[in-house]
Amino acid sequence: MSETLRQLEPQLSVQPSSQPEPERQLQPPPLFQLAVPTQDPPTPRQQTQLQSELQLSESNPEHQTKPAWINHRKLLLFLLGFSLCAAILGLSYYMHHSLQNRSNKQAGSETPCLSPACQRASARLSTSADHFTRPCDYFLVTCGSDRLSTDSVGRQLGQGIPGQPQNQEEKVMWPERRGQSKKREDRRVDRKSVLLQYLREILESNDRPGSTAAQKAKGFYHSCLDTKSIDTAGAEPFLTLIQKLGGWAVSGQWNRTDFNSTLSLLMRDYATFPFFSLHMGKHPNETAHRTAKRYIQIDQPELLIPTEWNSKTQKSQANTQTLRPFLASCQRYLALLGAPPSSSMIHVGTFISLSSELAVAAAPLRYRLSKGQLYQRMTIKELQSQAPAIDWLGCLQAAFHPLPLVEDDHVLLHNLAYIVQMSRIIGKWLNKHELRSSGPLHTYMVFYLLHTLMPALDSRFSETAKNLSVALGNSEGEVPRWKHCVLETERGFDLVLSELLIQRTAHREAEEIIQNIFSFFKSKLRELMGTDQKSLQFVMKKVHSLIPRLWTTKEISSEADLDLLFSKVTVSTRGFFSNYVQLLSVWQKRRSQLLTEQTDATDILSVTPLLLGNELRFPVGMFVPPFFHPTYPRAMNYGAIAFLMAKDILHLILSDNCLLGYRVNLHCGVVYSQSETVYAVGECVWAHYLAVTQKTGRGRAFSLSAAQQQEVWVQYSALQIALQAYHQSLKNHPGDTSISGLSHTRLFLTSFSQVNCDSDPYRKFMPLEPSFLITVICAKSNLCPTSLQCHNKTQQHLLQPC
């Protein structure tokens, strides 16, 4: 053994000079090396004593075996020191690795959310791809195939995108994503469709019976779904209704009813307005007053005949390409209603001729705005003198019964020129003796009533309308029957559905998110540098005066009031046409009530905040799954609905005040200079994006426009606001639950990635995939649960945080 130790001794004693300093310190000191003097040299007496001790050791046999024992101890101490060094290095690596993945490992110890809503959310997340495994691949996929073109962005949508492998490596790494590219190409979130789906669940639920009005709403919805009964009834219900109106000349049975009497009846009982439309609302110059009066507002009608605007002649006109399919559809409608083929062409011809004359008198909204034709105030008596063919007082009294209207009441006109010309056209057709027997004005009103009642008729009528739409170039997809029925139910039972929705909304949780988001939104505004200071001060003053709140209806105070309102409605499970006609009458009465009420009617289908006076109102329709649920972890709620709220507020307030300066607003005299903050953030985010796309060939450098810079800043700021608000919520109420074992921050970001493709009017200005903002916000940050560096080894690590 001593021989072995002598062979090891030279190796153990060597200290390489090139060894790093830290490692040299971790090596055990060589046992046979004389200690380096650290004080004064030894005295002669000490030297003499040292020599005598050495001589004694040489003459003593026991001392001669000591070097071997010392060599043995040297090896043990070396091994002990080496083990200690390895343990320290291992512990350091473990601590570093543990801290890096701390949030992921903590999730397992978090309390899981086990509510039914959370279980459904967990099922959705389990079917989604793991966004954090290959972040830059996922975050570069666009929300829709029409989102960005090659010309505007400089990358082919299919190039290098997971789900469309370009090489064998990706084919191996992403086998489960092949075949999903089409689904992922269109990930836009239509918030209105989400709300309609939630209302569908309410109408189809088997909850407690509830109010009588709620039962009638559900019965109406189910009768709409019963297409078999609707098709079996055919056109007979509508033909029976025509007989109640005095018949019509098309069928050969018409009792020559009075023109204004028939018009008043259509307006009162069937919410049908063939020659003009009616609305209720305030004058824009009076909206600042909380007690501002509501007026009857008269506008041109929705024209049935397709027309186009001629900018040279400044008039509407029809062309032969649109008239031919329109003529064919009118003939088809008359055939479905049993009109004799021999006489149908005459009635169709007079209908198109009258429609064309009225269309020429109409004008698009943008033209009327430029000519100042909106909100022209006059009394009903003055209107009667301007357009004498219509019995204005009688028609308005019928439409707004039982309100006591008089000739001196004021109304607002939105196209007086059309109203005057419409009166002349009606007077001319009434005086055409050769056409009195065919009743062209009465036939025109019946055609318009058919248009109103089309949703309640059998599929042959809707199919004819669809064919006309396709012939005119409209390529919108067919609306599912359930969505059509929800919309029709909401039209008549909006107050009932609003009450049911409010009952299911967690007011306390929604109000907390509203207040937190609005607070951090105000802080974000203060970061705007380089903006016109007068504009910034004006906006800040306006923002601080706003009162954010959840928008709930105050029109109906109890279920008993709802039952009373719909007490005269009798819902038949197999009579959708009858149900629909009853609801038209109720709907018109509701409109008349809004004329005298001071509270604003709640739009149940509203999904974005709106400004009303000094109130920033958030409709309850925003707070529905999958964006929000009271049992969700707060991370999931804040990652989805809080981001959408922050984005909506930024768009609503900043754009309306031209604060960021990329657009010309009618209320802005000039276009303000671009904010330095918006420019800096937009270019910073874009630099992160180019660092990834240029290396992989998925993009090329080009400058962002001011509009694109603003939209990047808005969405990036909205994500920051939502994340800050969530952290503040955790401080105020420590602890949160988890879904699918995800950490809080990761669940927040995952929730955001599920909704960031929200469809809104500003989507066209977003030059990159919104999910990519997760990569930017996680750059050089300890917020994120895992490193989001891209696999293409770009110089992303050299970029500055935005």
Coordinates of C-alpha atoms in Angstrom, one line a residue, residues 66-460:
K66 CA 5.1 8.3 10.0
P67 CA 5.4 9.5 6.4
A68 CA 3.3 6.6 5.1
W69 CA 0.6 7.3 7.7
I70 CA 0.7 10.9 6.7
N71 CA 0.4 10.0 3.0
H72 CA -2.7 8.0 3.9
R73 CA -4.2 10.9 5.7
K74 CA -3.4 13.1 2.8
L75 CA -5.4 10.9 0.4
L76 CA -8.4 10.8 2.8
L77 CA -8.4 14.6 3.3
F78 CA -8.1 15.1 -0.5
L79 CA -11.1 12.8 -1.1
L80 CA -13.0 14.6 1.6
G81 CA -12.2 18.0 0.1
F82 CA -13.1 16.9 -3.4
S83 CA -16.4 15.5 -2.1
L84 CA -17.1 18.8 -0.3
C85 CA -16.4 20.7 -3.5
A86 CA -18.6 18.5 -5.5
A87 CA -21.4 18.9 -3.0
I88 CA -21.1 22.7 -3.0
L89 CA -21.2 22.8 -6.8
G90 CA -24.2 20.4 -6.9
L91 CA -26.0 22.4 -4.3
S92 CA -25.4 25.6 -6.3
Y93 CA -26.7 24.0 -9.5
Y94 CA -29.7 22.6 -7.7
M95 CA -30.5 26.0 -6.2
H96 CA -30.1 27.8 -9.5
H97 CA -32.3 25.2 -11.3
S98 CA -34.8 25.3 -8.6
L99 CA -35.1 29.1 -8.6
Q100 CA -35.4 29.1 -12.4
N101 CA -38.3 26.7 -12.4
R102 CA -39.7 27.8 -9.0
S103 CA -43.1 28.9 -10.3
N104 CA -43.6 25.7 -12.2
K105 CA -42.8 23.5 -9.2
Q106 CA -44.9 25.6 -6.9
A107 CA -48.0 25.0 -9.0
G108 CA -48.2 21.5 -7.8
S109 CA -48.6 22.7 -4.2
E110 CA -51.2 25.3 -5.1
T111 CA -54.8 24.6 -4.3
P112 CA -56.4 23.3 -7.5
C113 CA -59.7 24.8 -8.7
L114 CA -62.2 21.9 -9.0
S115 CA -65.4 23.9 -9.8
P116 CA -67.3 22.8 -13.0
A117 CA -66.2 25.9 -14.7
C118 CA -62.6 25.2 -13.9
Q119 CA -62.9 21.6 -15.0
R120 CA -64.2 22.8 -18.4
A121 CA -61.4 25.3 -18.6
S122 CA -58.9 22.6 -17.8
A123 CA -60.3 20.4 -20.6
R124 CA -59.8 23.3 -23.0
L125 CA -56.2 23.9 -21.9
S126 CA -55.5 20.2 -22.2
T127 CA -56.4 20.2 -25.9
S128 CA -54.3 23.3 -26.6
A129 CA -50.6 23.2 -27.6
D130 CA -48.0 24.0 -24.9
H131 CA -47.2 27.6 -25.9
F132 CA -44.1 27.7 -23.8
T133 CA -42.3 24.6 -25.2
R134 CA -41.4 26.4 -28.5
P135 CA -42.6 29.9 -27.8
C136 CA -41.3 31.7 -30.9
D137 CA -42.8 29.1 -33.2
Y138 CA -46.2 29.4 -31.6
F139 CA -46.1 33.2 -31.1
L140 CA -45.4 33.8 -34.7
V141 CA -48.5 32.1 -36.0
T142 CA -51.0 34.7 -37.1
C143 CA -54.6 34.9 -35.9
G144 CA -56.1 34.5 -39.3
S145 CA -55.0 33.8 -42.8
D146 CA -56.0 37.3 -43.9
R147 CA -54.3 38.9 -40.9
L148 CA -51.1 39.9 -42.6
S149 CA -50.1 39.8 -46.3
T150 CA -46.7 39.1 -47.7
D151 CA -46.5 42.6 -49.1
S152 CA -47.3 44.4 -45.8
V153 CA -45.3 42.2 -43.5
G154 CA -42.8 40.4 -45.6
R155 CA -43.3 36.8 -44.6
Q156 CA -45.2 33.9 -46.0
L157 CA -47.8 32.7 -43.6
G158 CA -47.0 29.0 -44.1
Q159 CA -43.2 29.3 -43.9
G160 CA -41.7 27.7 -40.9
I161 CA -44.9 27.6 -38.9
P162 CA -45.6 24.6 -36.6
G163 CA -48.3 22.5 -38.1
Q164 CA -46.8 23.1 -41.5
P165 CA -43.4 21.4 -41.1
Q166 CA -40.7 22.5 -43.5
N167 CA -38.1 19.9 -42.6
Q168 CA -37.8 16.4 -41.1
E169 CA -36.8 17.7 -37.7
E170 CA -40.0 19.6 -37.3
K171 CA -42.0 16.7 -38.6
V172 CA -40.6 14.6 -35.9
M173 CA -40.9 17.1 -33.1
W174 CA -44.4 18.2 -33.9
P175 CA -46.3 15.1 -35.0
E176 CA -49.4 16.0 -33.0
R177 CA -49.7 19.4 -34.6
R178 CA -49.9 18.3 -38.2
G179 CA -53.4 18.7 -39.5
Q180 CA -54.2 21.5 -37.0
S181 CA -52.8 24.3 -39.1
K182 CA -56.2 25.2 -40.6
K183 CA -57.7 25.4 -37.1
R184 CA -54.9 27.5 -35.8
E185 CA -55.0 29.8 -38.8
D186 CA -58.2 31.4 -37.6
R187 CA -58.0 31.8 -33.8
R188 CA -59.8 35.2 -33.7
V189 CA -62.2 35.5 -30.8
D190 CA -65.6 37.0 -31.6
R191 CA -66.8 38.2 -28.2
K192 CA -70.3 38.7 -29.5
S193 CA -70.4 35.0 -30.5
V194 CA -69.1 34.0 -27.0
L195 CA -71.9 36.0 -25.4
L196 CA -74.5 34.5 -27.7
Q197 CA -73.2 31.0 -26.8
Y198 CA -73.6 31.8 -23.1
L199 CA -77.1 33.1 -23.6
R200 CA -77.8 29.9 -25.5
E201 CA -76.7 27.9 -22.4
I202 CA -79.1 30.0 -20.2
L203 CA -82.0 29.4 -22.5
E204 CA -81.4 25.7 -22.8
S205 CA -80.6 25.1 -19.1
N206 CA -82.9 23.2 -16.8
D207 CA -82.7 25.6 -13.9
R208 CA -85.5 26.3 -11.5
P209 CA -88.7 27.4 -13.2
G210 CA -88.1 31.1 -12.3
S211 CA -90.4 33.9 -13.4
T212 CA -93.2 33.4 -15.9
A213 CA -91.5 35.8 -18.2
A214 CA -88.3 33.6 -18.1
Q215 CA -90.4 30.5 -19.0
K216 CA -91.9 32.4 -21.9
A217 CA -88.5 33.4 -23.2
K218 CA -87.3 29.8 -23.1
G219 CA -90.5 28.7 -24.8
F220 CA -90.1 31.3 -27.6
Y221 CA -86.5 30.1 -28.1
H222 CA -87.5 26.4 -28.4
S223 CA -90.3 27.2 -30.8
C224 CA -87.8 29.0 -33.0
L225 CA -85.6 25.8 -33.0
D226 CA -88.6 23.7 -34.2
T227 CA -87.9 24.2 -37.9
K228 CA -90.1 21.2 -38.7
S229 CA -93.2 22.8 -37.4
I230 CA -92.3 26.1 -39.1
D231 CA -91.8 24.4 -42.5
T232 CA -95.0 22.5 -42.1
A233 CA -96.9 25.7 -41.6
G234 CA -95.4 27.2 -44.8
A235 CA -96.7 30.5 -46.0
E236 CA -100.2 30.1 -44.6
P237 CA -99.6 32.2 -41.4
F238 CA -98.5 35.2 -43.4
L239 CA -101.4 34.9 -45.9
T240 CA -103.8 34.9 -43.0
L241 CA -102.1 38.1 -41.6
I242 CA -102.5 39.8 -45.0
Q243 CA -106.3 39.2 -44.9
K244 CA -106.4 41.0 -41.5
L245 CA -104.8 44.0 -43.2
G246 CA -107.6 44.0 -45.9
G247 CA -106.0 41.6 -48.4
W248 CA -104.0 42.8 -51.4
A249 CA -104.4 43.1 -55.1
V250 CA -101.9 40.4 -55.9
S251 CA -104.3 37.7 -54.7
G252 CA -107.3 39.5 -56.3
Q253 CA -108.9 40.2 -52.9
W254 CA -108.3 43.7 -51.6
N255 CA -110.8 46.0 -49.9
R256 CA -108.8 49.2 -50.8
T257 CA -107.8 50.1 -47.3
D258 CA -106.7 53.7 -46.6
F259 CA -103.0 54.3 -47.1
N260 CA -102.3 56.1 -43.8
S261 CA -104.5 53.7 -41.8
T262 CA -102.5 50.7 -43.1
L263 CA -99.2 52.5 -42.4
S264 CA -100.2 53.3 -38.8
L265 CA -101.3 49.7 -38.2
L266 CA -97.9 48.3 -39.5
M267 CA -96.0 50.8 -37.3
R268 CA -98.1 50.0 -34.1
D269 CA -98.5 46.2 -34.2
Y270 CA -95.7 44.9 -36.4
A271 CA -92.8 47.4 -35.9
T272 CA -92.7 47.8 -39.7
F273 CA -91.6 51.1 -41.2
P274 CA -91.7 51.0 -45.1
F275 CA -91.2 54.7 -45.9
F276 CA -89.1 56.0 -43.0
S277 CA -87.6 54.7 -39.8
L278 CA -88.1 55.8 -36.2
H279 CA -85.6 56.0 -33.4
M280 CA -85.4 57.5 -29.9
G281 CA -82.4 59.4 -28.5
K282 CA -81.0 62.6 -27.2
H283 CA -79.6 65.5 -29.2
P284 CA -75.8 65.4 -29.2
N285 CA -75.6 69.0 -28.0
E286 CA -77.6 68.1 -24.9
T287 CA -76.0 64.8 -23.9
A288 CA -73.9 66.5 -21.2
H289 CA -77.1 67.1 -19.2
R290 CA -78.2 64.1 -17.2
T291 CA -81.9 65.1 -17.7
A292 CA -81.5 65.7 -21.4
K293 CA -84.8 65.1 -23.3
R294 CA -85.3 62.2 -25.6
Y295 CA -86.7 62.9 -29.1
I296 CA -88.4 60.9 -31.8
Q297 CA -85.8 60.8 -34.5
I298 CA -87.0 60.2 -38.1
D299 CA -84.6 58.8 -40.7
Q300 CA -84.7 57.3 -44.1
P301 CA -85.7 53.6 -44.1
E302 CA -83.7 50.5 -44.8
L303 CA -84.1 50.1 -48.5
L304 CA -84.9 46.6 -49.9
I305 CA -83.7 47.3 -53.4
P306 CA -79.9 47.2 -53.8
T307 CA -78.3 50.5 -54.8
E308 CA -75.0 52.2 -55.1
W309 CA -73.9 55.8 -54.6
N310 CA -72.7 57.8 -57.6
S311 CA -70.2 60.3 -56.3
K312 CA -70.4 62.4 -59.5
T313 CA -74.1 62.9 -59.5
Q314 CA -74.4 62.7 -55.7
K315 CA -77.3 60.4 -56.0
S316 CA -78.1 56.7 -55.3
Q317 CA -78.7 54.5 -58.3
A318 CA -79.3 50.9 -59.3
N319 CA -77.6 48.9 -62.1
T320 CA -78.8 46.0 -64.1
Q321 CA -76.5 43.5 -62.5
T322 CA -78.2 44.0 -59.1
L323 CA -81.7 44.5 -60.4
R324 CA -81.9 41.1 -62.2
P325 CA -81.3 38.9 -59.1
F326 CA -83.5 41.3 -57.1
L327 CA -86.3 40.9 -59.7
A328 CA -85.9 37.1 -59.6
S329 CA -86.2 37.1 -55.8
C330 CA -89.4 39.2 -55.8
Q331 CA -91.0 36.8 -58.3
R332 CA -90.0 33.9 -56.1
Y333 CA -91.6 35.5 -53.1
L334 CA -94.9 36.0 -54.9
A335 CA -94.8 32.4 -56.1
L336 CA -94.3 31.2 -52.6
L337 CA -97.3 33.3 -51.5
G338 CA -99.5 31.7 -54.2
A339 CA -99.7 34.7 -56.6
P340 CA -100.9 33.9 -60.1
P341 CA -98.0 33.9 -62.6
S342 CA -100.0 35.9 -65.1
S343 CA -100.3 39.0 -62.8
S344 CA -97.2 38.7 -60.6
M345 CA -94.9 40.4 -63.2
I346 CA -97.1 43.6 -63.1
H347 CA -96.9 43.8 -59.3
V348 CA -93.2 43.1 -59.2
G349 CA -92.6 45.8 -61.9
T350 CA -94.5 48.5 -60.0
F351 CA -92.8 47.5 -56.7
I352 CA -89.3 47.9 -58.3
S353 CA -90.3 51.2 -59.9
L354 CA -91.5 52.7 -56.6
S355 CA -88.5 51.3 -54.7
S356 CA -86.1 52.9 -57.3
E357 CA -87.7 56.3 -56.9
L358 CA -87.4 56.2 -53.1
A359 CA -83.8 54.9 -53.4
V360 CA -82.7 57.9 -55.5
A361 CA -83.9 60.3 -52.8
A362 CA -81.9 58.5 -50.1
A363 CA -78.2 59.2 -49.3
P364 CA -75.5 57.4 -47.3
L365 CA -74.6 58.6 -43.8
R366 CA -71.2 60.0 -44.7
Y367 CA -72.8 62.3 -47.3
R368 CA -75.4 63.5 -44.9
L369 CA -72.8 64.1 -42.3
S370 CA -70.8 66.3 -44.7
K371 CA -73.9 68.3 -45.6
G372 CA -75.0 68.8 -42.0
Q373 CA -78.3 67.0 -42.5
L374 CA -78.5 65.2 -39.2
Y375 CA -80.4 66.4 -36.1
Q376 CA -82.6 69.0 -37.8
R377 CA -85.2 70.0 -35.2
M378 CA -88.8 70.9 -36.1
T379 CA -92.3 70.4 -34.7
I380 CA -94.7 67.7 -35.9
K381 CA -96.8 70.5 -37.3
E382 CA -93.9 71.9 -39.3
L383 CA -93.1 68.4 -40.6
Q384 CA -96.6 68.0 -41.8
S385 CA -96.4 71.1 -43.9
Q386 CA -93.1 69.9 -45.4
A387 CA -94.3 66.3 -46.2
P388 CA -98.1 66.3 -46.4
A389 CA -98.6 62.9 -47.9
I390 CA -98.0 61.2 -44.5
D391 CA -100.4 61.7 -41.5
W392 CA -97.5 62.4 -39.2
L393 CA -99.4 63.0 -36.0
G394 CA -101.6 60.0 -36.5
C395 CA -98.8 57.6 -37.4
L396 CA -96.6 58.8 -34.5
Q397 CA -99.4 58.5 -32.0
A398 CA -100.0 54.9 -33.2
A399 CA -96.3 54.0 -33.0
F400 CA -95.9 55.5 -29.5
H401 CA -99.3 54.7 -28.0
P402 CA -100.3 55.6 -25.3
L403 CA -98.0 58.7 -25.2
P404 CA -100.1 61.9 -25.7
L405 CA -98.2 63.4 -28.6
V406 CA -99.4 66.8 -30.0
E407 CA -98.5 68.9 -33.1
D408 CA -96.2 71.2 -31.1
D409 CA -93.9 68.3 -30.0
H410 CA -90.4 68.5 -31.5
V411 CA -88.8 65.7 -33.6
L412 CA -85.3 65.4 -35.1
L413 CA -84.9 64.8 -38.8
H414 CA -81.8 63.0 -40.2
N415 CA -82.5 63.6 -43.9
L416 CA -85.2 66.1 -44.4
A417 CA -84.6 66.2 -48.2
Y418 CA -85.5 62.5 -48.4
I419 CA -88.6 63.0 -46.3
V420 CA -89.8 65.8 -48.5
Q421 CA -89.1 63.8 -51.7
M422 CA -90.7 60.7 -50.3
S423 CA -93.9 62.6 -49.6
R424 CA -94.0 63.8 -53.2
I425 CA -93.4 60.3 -54.6
I426 CA -96.2 58.9 -52.4
G427 CA -98.6 61.7 -53.5
K428 CA -97.8 61.0 -57.2
W429 CA -98.5 57.2 -56.9
L430 CA -101.7 57.8 -55.0
N431 CA -103.0 60.0 -57.8
K432 CA -102.2 57.5 -60.6
H433 CA -105.7 56.5 -61.5
E434 CA -104.6 53.8 -63.9
L435 CA -102.8 52.0 -61.0
R436 CA -105.4 52.4 -58.3
S437 CA -106.8 48.9 -58.8
S438 CA -103.4 47.3 -58.4
G439 CA -102.7 49.2 -55.2
P440 CA -98.9 49.7 -55.7
L441 CA -98.4 51.5 -52.4
H442 CA -100.3 48.8 -50.5
T443 CA -98.3 46.0 -52.2
Y444 CA -95.1 47.9 -51.4
M445 CA -96.1 47.9 -47.7
V446 CA -97.0 44.2 -47.8
F447 CA -93.6 43.4 -49.3
Y448 CA -92.0 45.3 -46.5
L449 CA -94.0 43.4 -43.9
L450 CA -92.8 40.2 -45.5
H451 CA -89.2 41.5 -45.0
T452 CA -90.0 42.1 -41.3
L453 CA -91.6 38.7 -40.7
M454 CA -89.1 36.7 -42.9
P455 CA -87.3 35.3 -39.8
A456 CA -90.5 33.6 -38.7
L457 CA -91.3 32.0 -42.1
D458 CA -90.3 28.6 -43.5
S459 CA -86.9 27.8 -45.0
R460 CA -88.0 28.5 -48.6

